[in-house]
Amino acid sequence: MTVASGREPLMNFVGGEWQRSSSSSTRDVHNPATAQIIAVAPLSAAQEVDEVVQKAHQAFLEWRYVPVVDRIKPLFKLRELINQHIDELSKTITNECGKTFVESKAEWLRGLENIEVACGMPILQQGYSNEDIARGIDEHMFRQPLGVTAAITPFNFPGMIPLWFLPYAVATGNAFVLKPSEKVPMTSQYLFRLLEEAGFPKGILSLVNGGKDTVDALLDHPKVRAVSFVGSTPVAKYIYSRATANGKRAQCQGGAKNPAVVLPDADMDMATRILADSAFGCAGQRCLATSVAITVGSAKKDFTDRIIADATTRKTGYGLAEDVQMGPVIDNASRERIHGLVDTGVKEGGQLLVDGRGKKVDGDEFANGYFVHPTVLADVNPEATLAKTEVFGPVLSMMHVNTVQEAIELVNNRPFGNQACVFTSSGSAAREFRNKVDAGNVGINLGVAAPMAFFPFSGWNDSFFGDLHAQGRHGVEFYTQTKVVVERWPKEWSRQF
Ligand code: NAD
């Protein structure tokens, strides 16, 4: 099938073979820096999902008996392959997602960590035993795989986020199906070429491109046992309800509105540098981006002056150009939404200190790109739309309070709980913040508190639906079911030696 742009849609990877989708529905993929179409994603239909899942299930029936030491061997190979191809993989992310080359490479490095952790599965998947829980009776717990598992991933980390799940799923003995974001499907094509080379048996890893209908088919398929999701909160809630109503395990990571508190005793130079990167890095499209800065007492003036200086000098442009520090947002709809939220912020009393809308970037070929430059608003009312809504763009809202306790109240006065940060040189203030703050990931003198792969990515409240998070030991538990065996072997049944 060829579509209006003259391009063949991208392929699915089904039962270990590349396959064209039979669906005639497609979505154009744009380079957000140029607005040009660079690929076409097929929107696969329900019967294609059924074929993917049936083949994955067949492959699982063999894979679950492959010893764990052999199941991790392709992951070692995958690690080498990603390292060999990391520059090209990173350019692919920049061209379809917009972030800078450095940011794209950083996400592969964080993804690689998860492969490395999952290579420890011979120890991580161990159960435990007790001898003689009663006289002559022993009890053991084993961790067994579930079957076919699926992940539905967002546009903003097309390399790293699939790797929050895939290595744990397959190393524990499951089959794994990825449904990447239809906005950034090219990175998964590249990753799956490497997975093919890494030596996993056919059908253990599958790629199905698509949108809502494709997702619904995965959520309803009786042979899909567990669903991982990362994306916006309304979709996370929907997926969690539908998957669990169908009897599946689900871990659904949602959106965020991350606050950072700056106390007067903070190292102001460091705090501003880190917070500017947190707010404007990846064009504000990180789920751990700081979007609200709360200054306490005399921190206000110094922090405000410095953040304005950073926001007005940060170079925005095409992510592969050398000196560029920030790329475009993902699409025009997103840019329009961000512009609208800034308007609302001003109408609701915010003071626009730096307006990043409508500014040009270098190079005629980028004139139509979806750029929003860093934007800063002060005196944003905690009840205003801008204070409560996820912007997912390079917009920092500032608020001011007089005490650390008031700051903690403000931090906790929101539905999300993905991350909260504090900047201070006081151990006791940091401790109080850490202890009382209502967020699953906490940064102390850090602006993006992204847990290492051997810790869970612990969103709370409206930022997470489920109980076991992605990564580390939580990943191992999510992808395994415990089997408890109580056994008795009476002596009189055995031949005596
Ligand atoms: P999104 O929710 O629009 O899409 C995510 C995935 O869900 C995509 O694969 C998409 O095809 C699918 N989808 C979209 N609408 C659907 C529907 N109605 N039914 C079924 N499936 C649907 O998210 P996005 O715009 O791609 O990503 C940005 C969002 O992801 C932000 O809210 C961000 O905070 C969040 N995010 C969260 C984390 C985290 O760890 N909590 C990490 C990264 C991104």
CSV table of C-alpha atoms in Angstrom, one decimal, residues 54-493:
chain,number,residue,atom,x,y,z
A,54,GLN,CA,-1.4,-15.8,18.8
A,55,LYS,CA,2.1,-16.1,17.4
A,56,ALA,CA,3.6,-14.5,20.5
A,57,HIS,CA,1.7,-17.0,22.6
A,58,GLN,CA,3.0,-19.9,20.6
A,59,ALA,CA,6.6,-18.6,21.0
A,60,PHE,CA,6.0,-18.2,24.8
A,61,LEU,CA,5.1,-21.9,25.2
A,62,GLU,CA,8.7,-22.7,24.2
A,63,TRP,CA,10.5,-19.7,25.7
A,64,ARG,CA,9.2,-20.2,29.2
A,65,TYR,CA,11.3,-23.4,29.4
A,66,VAL,CA,14.5,-21.8,28.1
A,67,PRO,CA,16.8,-21.5,31.1
A,68,VAL,CA,17.1,-18.0,32.4
A,69,VAL,CA,20.9,-18.0,31.7
A,70,ASP,CA,20.1,-18.5,28.1
A,71,ARG,CA,17.2,-16.1,28.0
A,72,ILE,CA,19.5,-13.2,29.0
A,73,LYS,CA,22.1,-13.9,26.3
A,74,PRO,CA,20.3,-12.0,23.5
A,75,LEU,CA,20.1,-9.0,26.0
A,76,PHE,CA,23.9,-8.9,26.2
A,77,LYS,CA,24.0,-8.9,22.4
A,78,LEU,CA,21.3,-6.2,22.3
A,79,ARG,CA,23.3,-4.0,24.6
A,80,GLU,CA,26.3,-4.3,22.2
A,81,LEU,CA,24.1,-3.5,19.2
A,82,ILE,CA,22.6,-0.4,20.7
A,83,ASN,CA,26.0,0.8,21.7
A,84,GLN,CA,27.3,0.2,18.1
A,85,HIS,CA,24.3,2.0,16.5
A,86,ILE,CA,23.8,4.7,19.2
A,87,ASP,CA,24.5,7.7,17.0
A,88,GLU,CA,22.1,6.6,14.2
A,89,LEU,CA,19.5,5.6,16.8
A,90,SER,CA,19.8,9.0,18.4
A,91,LYS,CA,19.5,10.9,15.1
A,92,THR,CA,16.3,8.9,14.4
A,93,ILE,CA,14.8,10.1,17.7
A,94,THR,CA,15.8,13.7,17.0
A,95,ASN,CA,14.2,13.6,13.6
A,96,GLU,CA,10.9,12.3,14.6
A,97,CYS,CA,10.6,13.6,18.2
A,98,GLY,CA,12.4,16.9,18.0
A,99,LYS,CA,14.7,16.7,21.1
A,100,THR,CA,18.4,17.5,20.7
A,101,PHE,CA,21.0,14.9,19.7
A,102,VAL,CA,22.5,15.0,23.2
A,103,GLU,CA,19.1,14.4,24.8
A,104,SER,CA,18.3,11.6,22.4
A,105,LYS,CA,21.6,9.9,23.2
A,106,ALA,CA,21.0,10.3,26.9
A,107,GLU,CA,17.7,8.4,26.6
A,108,TRP,CA,19.4,5.4,25.0
A,109,LEU,CA,21.9,5.4,27.9
A,110,ARG,CA,19.1,5.3,30.4
A,111,GLY,CA,17.4,2.5,28.3
A,112,LEU,CA,20.6,0.5,28.3
A,113,GLU,CA,20.6,0.6,32.1
A,114,ASN,CA,17.4,-1.5,32.1
A,115,ILE,CA,19.0,-4.1,29.7
A,116,GLU,CA,21.9,-4.3,32.1
A,117,VAL,CA,19.7,-4.8,35.2
A,118,ALA,CA,17.6,-7.4,33.4
A,119,CYS,CA,20.8,-9.3,32.6
A,120,GLY,CA,20.8,-10.0,36.4
A,121,MET,CA,17.6,-12.1,36.0
A,122,PRO,CA,19.2,-15.3,37.2
A,123,ILE,CA,19.4,-13.7,40.7
A,124,LEU,CA,16.4,-11.3,40.4
A,125,GLN,CA,13.9,-14.0,39.5
A,126,GLN,CA,14.9,-16.3,42.4
A,127,GLY,CA,12.1,-17.3,44.7
A,128,TYR,CA,12.7,-18.5,48.3
A,129,SER,CA,12.3,-21.7,50.4
A,130,ASN,CA,11.9,-23.0,53.9
A,131,GLU,CA,12.8,-26.5,54.9
A,132,ASP,CA,10.7,-28.1,57.6
A,133,ILE,CA,7.8,-25.7,57.8
A,134,ALA,CA,6.3,-28.8,59.5
A,135,ARG,CA,8.2,-32.0,60.3
A,136,GLY,CA,9.4,-33.4,56.9
A,137,ILE,CA,7.5,-30.7,54.9
A,138,ASP,CA,9.3,-28.1,52.8
A,139,GLU,CA,7.8,-25.0,51.1
A,140,HIS,CA,9.1,-23.1,48.1
A,141,MET,CA,8.1,-20.0,46.1
A,142,PHE,CA,9.0,-19.9,42.4
A,143,ARG,CA,8.5,-17.0,40.0
A,144,GLN,CA,7.0,-18.1,36.7
A,145,PRO,CA,6.3,-15.9,33.7
A,146,LEU,CA,2.7,-14.9,32.7
A,147,GLY,CA,2.5,-15.3,28.9
A,148,VAL,CA,2.0,-12.6,26.4
A,149,THR,CA,2.6,-9.1,27.8
A,150,ALA,CA,2.2,-5.7,26.0
A,151,ALA,CA,3.4,-2.2,26.4
A,152,ILE,CA,1.8,1.0,24.9
A,153,THR,CA,4.2,3.8,24.9
A,154,PRO,CA,4.2,7.7,24.4
A,155,PHE,CA,5.9,9.9,22.0
A,156,ASN,CA,8.4,11.6,24.3
A,157,PHE,CA,10.9,8.8,24.9
A,158,PRO,CA,10.6,6.5,21.9
A,159,GLY,CA,13.9,4.7,22.8
A,160,MET,CA,14.0,4.6,26.6
A,161,ILE,CA,10.4,3.9,27.5
A,162,PRO,CA,10.0,0.6,25.6
A,163,LEU,CA,13.2,-0.5,27.4
A,164,TRP,CA,11.6,0.2,30.8
A,165,PHE,CA,9.6,-3.0,30.1
A,166,LEU,CA,10.9,-5.2,27.3
A,167,PRO,CA,14.1,-6.5,29.0
A,168,TYR,CA,12.3,-7.5,32.2
A,169,ALA,CA,9.4,-9.1,30.3
A,170,VAL,CA,11.5,-11.4,28.1
A,171,ALA,CA,14.3,-12.2,30.6
A,172,THR,CA,11.6,-13.5,33.0
A,173,GLY,CA,10.3,-15.8,30.2
A,174,ASN,CA,7.3,-13.9,28.7
A,175,ALA,CA,6.6,-12.8,25.1
A,176,PHE,CA,6.4,-9.1,24.6
A,177,VAL,CA,4.4,-6.9,22.2
A,178,LEU,CA,5.2,-3.2,21.7
A,179,LYS,CA,2.6,-0.7,20.5
A,180,PRO,CA,4.7,2.5,20.1
A,181,SER,CA,3.3,6.0,19.7
A,182,GLU,CA,2.0,6.5,16.2
A,183,LYS,CA,3.7,10.0,16.4
A,184,VAL,CA,7.2,8.4,16.6
A,185,PRO,CA,7.1,4.9,15.1
A,186,MET,CA,10.5,5.1,13.3
A,187,THR,CA,12.7,4.5,16.4
A,188,SER,CA,10.9,1.2,17.1
A,189,GLN,CA,11.5,0.1,13.5
A,190,TYR,CA,15.2,0.6,14.1
A,191,LEU,CA,15.2,-1.0,17.6
A,192,PHE,CA,13.4,-4.1,16.2
A,193,ARG,CA,16.0,-4.5,13.5
A,194,LEU,CA,18.5,-4.8,16.3
A,195,LEU,CA,16.3,-7.1,18.3
A,196,GLU,CA,16.0,-9.3,15.3
A,197,GLU,CA,19.8,-9.4,15.1
A,198,ALA,CA,20.2,-10.0,18.9
A,199,GLY,CA,18.9,-13.6,18.5
A,200,PHE,CA,15.6,-13.8,20.3
A,201,PRO,CA,13.4,-16.7,19.0
A,202,LYS,CA,10.7,-15.7,16.5
A,203,GLY,CA,7.5,-14.4,18.1
A,204,ILE,CA,9.0,-13.5,21.5
A,205,LEU,CA,9.2,-9.9,20.5
A,206,SER,CA,6.6,-8.2,18.3
A,207,LEU,CA,5.9,-4.7,17.1
A,208,VAL,CA,2.4,-3.6,16.2
A,209,ASN,CA,1.9,0.0,15.0
A,210,GLY,CA,-1.4,1.7,15.5
A,211,GLY,CA,-3.6,4.0,17.5
A,212,LYS,CA,-6.7,3.6,19.8
A,213,ASP,CA,-8.3,0.6,17.9
A,214,THR,CA,-5.0,-1.3,18.1
A,215,VAL,CA,-4.7,-0.6,21.8
A,216,ASP,CA,-8.3,-1.7,22.4
A,217,ALA,CA,-7.6,-5.0,20.6
A,218,LEU,CA,-4.7,-5.6,22.9
A,219,LEU,CA,-6.7,-4.7,26.0
A,220,ASP,CA,-9.5,-7.1,25.0
A,221,HIS,CA,-7.4,-10.0,23.8
A,222,PRO,CA,-7.7,-12.9,26.2
A,223,LYS,CA,-4.2,-14.1,25.7
A,224,VAL,CA,-2.6,-10.7,26.7
A,225,ARG,CA,-1.9,-11.2,30.4
A,226,ALA,CA,-0.3,-7.9,31.4
A,227,VAL,CA,-0.4,-4.4,30.0
A,228,SER,CA,2.2,-1.6,30.7
A,229,PHE,CA,1.2,1.9,29.7
A,230,VAL,CA,3.0,5.3,29.7
A,231,GLY,CA,1.2,8.4,28.5
A,232,SER,CA,-1.3,11.0,29.5
A,233,THR,CA,-3.5,10.7,32.6
A,234,PRO,CA,-6.9,10.4,30.9
A,235,VAL,CA,-5.6,7.6,28.7
A,236,ALA,CA,-3.7,5.9,31.6
A,237,LYS,CA,-7.0,5.8,33.6
A,238,TYR,CA,-8.9,4.4,30.6
A,239,ILE,CA,-6.3,1.7,29.9
A,240,TYR,CA,-6.0,0.7,33.6
A,241,SER,CA,-9.8,0.3,33.9
A,242,ARG,CA,-10.3,-1.6,30.6
A,243,ALA,CA,-7.3,-3.9,31.1
A,244,THR,CA,-8.1,-4.7,34.7
A,245,ALA,CA,-11.8,-5.2,33.9
A,246,ASN,CA,-10.6,-7.8,31.4
A,247,GLY,CA,-8.6,-9.6,34.2
A,248,LYS,CA,-5.2,-8.4,33.2
A,249,ARG,CA,-2.4,-7.0,35.3
A,250,ALA,CA,-1.8,-3.3,34.5
A,251,GLN,CA,0.7,-0.7,35.4
A,252,CYS,CA,-0.2,2.7,33.9
A,253,GLN,CA,2.0,5.7,34.2
A,254,GLY,CA,0.2,9.0,33.6
A,255,GLY,CA,0.9,12.7,33.2
A,256,ALA,CA,2.5,15.1,35.6
A,257,LYS,CA,2.7,18.7,36.9
A,258,ASN,CA,6.0,18.7,38.7
A,259,PRO,CA,6.9,21.4,41.3
A,260,ALA,CA,10.3,22.4,42.6
A,261,VAL,CA,10.8,24.5,45.7
A,262,VAL,CA,13.7,26.9,46.0
A,263,LEU,CA,14.7,27.9,49.5
A,264,PRO,CA,16.8,31.0,50.2
A,265,ASP,CA,19.8,29.0,51.3
A,266,ALA,CA,20.0,27.1,48.0
A,267,ASP,CA,23.1,27.3,45.8
A,268,MET,CA,21.3,29.7,43.5
A,269,ASP,CA,23.6,29.3,40.6
A,270,MET,CA,23.2,25.5,40.7
A,271,ALA,CA,19.5,25.6,41.4
A,272,THR,CA,18.8,27.8,38.4
A,273,ARG,CA,21.0,25.9,36.0
A,274,ILE,CA,19.4,22.6,37.0
A,275,LEU,CA,15.8,23.9,37.0
A,276,ALA,CA,16.2,25.7,33.7
A,277,ASP,CA,17.3,22.3,32.2
A,278,SER,CA,14.4,20.5,33.9
A,279,ALA,CA,11.8,23.1,32.7
A,280,PHE,CA,13.2,23.7,29.2
A,281,GLY,CA,15.2,20.5,28.4
A,282,CYS,CA,13.4,18.2,25.9
A,283,ALA,CA,11.3,21.3,25.2
A,284,GLY,CA,9.5,20.6,28.5
A,285,GLN,CA,8.2,17.3,27.2
A,286,ARG,CA,9.5,15.1,30.0
A,287,CYS,CA,7.2,13.6,32.5
A,288,LEU,CA,9.7,14.7,35.1
A,289,ALA,CA,10.0,18.3,33.7
A,290,THR,CA,9.6,20.9,36.4
A,291,SER,CA,6.7,23.1,35.4
A,292,VAL,CA,6.2,25.0,38.6
A,293,ALA,CA,8.9,26.8,40.6
A,294,ILE,CA,8.0,27.8,44.1
A,295,THR,CA,10.4,30.3,45.7
A,296,VAL,CA,10.5,30.7,49.4
A,297,GLY,CA,11.2,34.1,51.2
A,298,SER,CA,14.2,35.9,49.8
A,299,ALA,CA,14.9,33.3,47.1
A,300,LYS,CA,12.4,35.1,44.8
A,301,LYS,CA,14.5,37.9,43.3
A,302,ASP,CA,17.7,36.1,42.7
A,303,PHE,CA,16.0,33.0,41.2
A,304,THR,CA,13.7,35.1,39.0
A,305,ASP,CA,16.6,37.2,37.6
A,306,ARG,CA,18.6,34.1,36.8
A,307,ILE,CA,15.8,32.1,35.3
A,308,ILE,CA,14.9,35.0,33.0
A,309,ALA,CA,18.6,35.2,31.9
A,310,ASP,CA,18.6,31.5,31.1
A,311,ALA,CA,15.2,31.5,29.3
A,312,THR,CA,16.1,34.4,27.1
A,313,THR,CA,19.5,33.0,26.0
A,314,ARG,CA,18.7,29.3,25.6
A,315,LYS,CA,19.3,28.5,21.9
A,316,THR,CA,16.2,26.8,20.3
A,317,GLY,CA,16.4,25.1,16.9
A,318,TYR,CA,16.9,21.9,15.0
A,319,GLY,CA,18.1,19.2,17.4
A,320,LEU,CA,21.0,18.0,15.2
A,321,ALA,CA,22.5,21.5,14.9
A,322,GLU,CA,25.5,21.7,17.1
A,323,ASP,CA,24.9,24.6,19.4
A,324,VAL,CA,21.2,24.1,19.8
A,325,GLN,CA,20.0,23.5,23.4
A,326,MET,CA,16.3,22.9,22.9
A,327,GLY,CA,14.3,21.5,20.0
A,328,PRO,CA,10.6,21.9,18.9
A,329,VAL,CA,7.5,20.4,20.5
A,330,ILE,CA,6.0,17.3,18.9
A,331,ASP,CA,3.4,18.8,16.6
A,332,ASN,CA,1.3,21.8,15.7
A,333,ALA,CA,-1.6,20.8,17.9
A,334,SER,CA,0.7,20.7,20.8
A,335,ARG,CA,2.2,24.1,20.0
A,336,GLU,CA,-1.3,25.6,19.7
A,337,ARG,CA,-2.3,24.1,23.0
A,338,ILE,CA,0.8,25.5,24.7
A,339,HIS,CA,0.2,29.0,23.3
A,340,GLY,CA,-3.4,28.8,24.5
A,341,LEU,CA,-2.4,27.8,28.0
A,342,VAL,CA,0.0,30.7,28.2
A,343,ASP,CA,-2.8,33.1,27.1
A,344,THR,CA,-5.1,31.6,29.8
A,345,GLY,CA,-2.2,32.0,32.3
A,346,VAL,CA,-2.0,35.7,31.6
A,347,LYS,CA,-5.8,36.2,31.6
A,348,GLU,CA,-5.9,34.5,35.0
A,349,GLY,CA,-3.4,36.9,36.5
A,350,GLY,CA,0.0,35.5,35.6
A,351,GLN,CA,2.8,37.9,34.8
A,352,LEU,CA,4.5,37.0,31.5
A,353,LEU,CA,8.2,37.6,32.2
A,354,VAL,CA,9.5,35.7,29.1
A,355,ASP,CA,7.2,35.0,26.1
A,356,GLY,CA,8.6,32.2,23.9
A,357,ARG,CA,5.8,32.3,21.3
A,358,GLY,CA,6.1,33.3,17.7
A,359,LYS,CA,9.9,33.6,17.7
A,360,LYS,CA,12.0,32.5,14.7
A,361,VAL,CA,14.8,29.9,14.7
A,362,ASP,CA,17.9,29.9,12.5
A,363,GLY,CA,17.5,28.3,9.0
A,364,ASP,CA,14.8,28.8,6.4
A,365,GLU,CA,14.0,25.0,6.3
A,366,PHE,CA,12.9,25.3,9.9
A,367,ALA,CA,10.5,28.2,9.4
A,368,ASN,CA,7.4,25.9,9.7
A,369,GLY,CA,8.8,23.9,12.6
A,370,TYR,CA,6.8,23.5,15.8
A,371,PHE,CA,9.0,25.7,18.0
A,372,VAL,CA,8.1,27.3,21.3
A,373,HIS,CA,10.9,29.1,23.0
A,374,PRO,CA,11.3,29.1,26.8
A,375,THR,CA,8.5,30.9,28.5
A,376,VAL,CA,8.3,32.1,32.1
A,377,LEU,CA,5.3,33.4,34.1
A,378,ALA,CA,5.4,34.8,37.6
A,379,ASP,CA,2.7,35.2,40.3
A,380,VAL,CA,0.7,32.3,38.9
A,381,ASN,CA,-2.2,31.7,41.2
A,382,PRO,CA,-2.2,28.2,42.6
A,383,GLU,CA,-5.8,27.8,41.6
A,384,ALA,CA,-5.2,29.0,38.0
A,385,THR,CA,-5.5,26.7,35.0
A,386,LEU,CA,-1.8,27.0,34.3
A,387,ALA,CA,-1.0,25.9,37.8
A,388,LYS,CA,-3.0,22.7,37.6
A,389,THR,CA,-2.8,21.6,33.9
A,390,GLU,CA,0.0,19.6,32.4
A,391,VAL,CA,1.5,21.9,29.8
A,392,PHE,CA,4.1,19.5,28.3
A,393,GLY,CA,6.0,22.4,26.8
A,394,PRO,CA,8.8,24.7,27.8
A,395,VAL,CA,6.7,26.9,30.1
A,396,LEU,CA,7.7,27.6,33.7
A,397,SER,CA,5.1,29.0,36.1
A,398,MET,CA,6.4,30.7,39.3
A,399,MET,CA,4.8,31.0,42.6
A,400,HIS,CA,6.0,32.5,45.9
A,401,VAL,CA,5.5,31.6,49.6
A,402,ASN,CA,7.1,32.6,52.9
A,403,THR,CA,7.9,29.2,54.5
A,404,VAL,CA,8.9,25.7,53.7
A,405,GLN,CA,5.6,24.4,55.2
A,406,GLU,CA,3.6,26.6,52.9
A,407,ALA,CA,5.6,25.3,50.0
A,408,ILE,CA,4.9,21.7,50.9
A,409,GLU,CA,1.2,22.5,51.2
A,410,LEU,CA,1.3,24.0,47.7
A,411,VAL,CA,3.2,21.0,46.3
A,412,ASN,CA,0.6,18.6,47.8
A,413,ASN,CA,-2.3,20.7,46.5
A,414,ARG,CA,-2.5,19.0,43.1
A,415,PRO,CA,-3.8,15.7,41.7
A,416,PHE,CA,-0.5,14.5,40.2
A,417,GLY,CA,2.4,12.9,42.1
A,418,ASN,CA,5.1,12.2,39.7
A,419,GLN,CA,7.9,14.3,41.1
A,420,ALA,CA,8.7,17.0,43.6
A,421,CYS,CA,12.1,18.7,44.1
A,422,VAL,CA,13.7,20.9,46.6
A,423,PHE,CA,16.8,23.1,46.5
A,424,THR,CA,18.4,23.9,49.8
A,425,SER,CA,21.6,23.5,51.8
A,426,SER,CA,19.6,22.7,55.0
A,427,GLY,CA,19.5,19.0,55.8
A,428,SER,CA,16.5,19.4,58.1
A,429,ALA,CA,14.4,21.3,55.5
A,430,ALA,CA,15.3,18.7,52.9
A,431,ARG,CA,14.4,15.9,55.3
A,432,GLU,CA,11.0,17.5,56.1
A,433,PHE,CA,10.3,18.0,52.4
A,434,ARG,CA,11.3,14.4,51.6
A,435,ASN,CA,9.1,13.0,54.4
A,436,LYS,CA,5.9,15.1,53.8
A,437,VAL,CA,5.8,15.6,50.1
A,438,ASP,CA,3.1,13.8,48.2
A,439,ALA,CA,5.1,12.5,45.2
A,440,GLY,CA,6.6,9.2,44.2
A,441,ASN,CA,9.9,10.5,42.9
A,442,VAL,CA,11.6,13.2,45.0
A,443,GLY,CA,14.7,15.2,44.0
A,444,ILE,CA,16.9,17.0,46.6
A,445,ASN,CA,19.1,19.5,44.8
A,446,LEU,CA,18.1,17.7,41.6
A,447,GLY,CA,15.7,18.8,38.8
A,448,VAL,CA,14.9,15.5,37.1
A,449,ALA,CA,14.8,12.8,39.7
A,450,ALA,CA,14.6,9.9,37.2
A,451,PRO,CA,15.2,6.7,39.2
A,452,MET,CA,18.0,4.4,38.0
A,453,ALA,CA,16.9,1.2,36.4
A,454,PHE,CA,17.4,-0.7,39.6
A,455,PHE,CA,14.8,1.4,41.4
A,456,PRO,CA,11.1,1.7,40.6
A,457,PHE,CA,9.8,4.7,38.6
A,458,SER,CA,7.5,5.6,41.4
A,459,GLY,CA,4.7,8.0,40.2
A,460,TRP,CA,1.8,8.5,42.7
A,461,ASN,CA,-1.8,9.7,42.6
A,462,ASP,CA,-3.0,10.7,39.1
A,463,SER,CA,0.5,10.0,37.7
A,464,PHE,CA,0.1,6.3,38.2
A,465,PHE,CA,-2.5,3.6,38.2
A,466,GLY,CA,-1.5,0.2,39.5
A,467,ASP,CA,0.8,-1.0,42.2
A,468,LEU,CA,4.0,-2.4,40.7
A,469,HIS,CA,5.9,0.3,38.8
A,470,ALA,CA,8.3,0.0,35.9
A,471,GLN,CA,12.0,-1.0,36.3
A,472,GLY,CA,14.0,-3.0,38.8
A,473,ARG,CA,12.5,-5.4,41.2
A,474,HIS,CA,9.0,-4.0,40.5
A,475,GLY,CA,9.5,-5.0,36.9
A,476,VAL,CA,10.4,-8.6,37.9
A,477,GLU,CA,7.4,-8.9,40.1
A,478,PHE,CA,5.1,-7.4,37.5
A,479,TYR,CA,6.1,-9.9,34.9
A,480,THR,CA,6.0,-13.0,37.1
A,481,GLN,CA,3.4,-14.9,39.1
A,482,THR,CA,4.4,-16.6,42.3
A,483,LYS,CA,3.8,-20.3,42.6
A,484,VAL,CA,4.1,-21.7,46.1
A,485,VAL,CA,4.8,-25.4,46.5
A,486,VAL,CA,4.4,-27.3,49.8
A,487,GLU,CA,5.9,-30.8,49.6
A,488,ARG,CA,6.2,-33.9,51.6
A,489,TRP,CA,8.3,-36.9,50.7
A,490,PRO,CA,7.8,-39.7,53.3
A,491,LYS,CA,10.8,-41.8,53.9
A,492,GLU,CA,8.9,-45.0,53.6
A,493,TRP,CA,8.1,-44.3,49.9
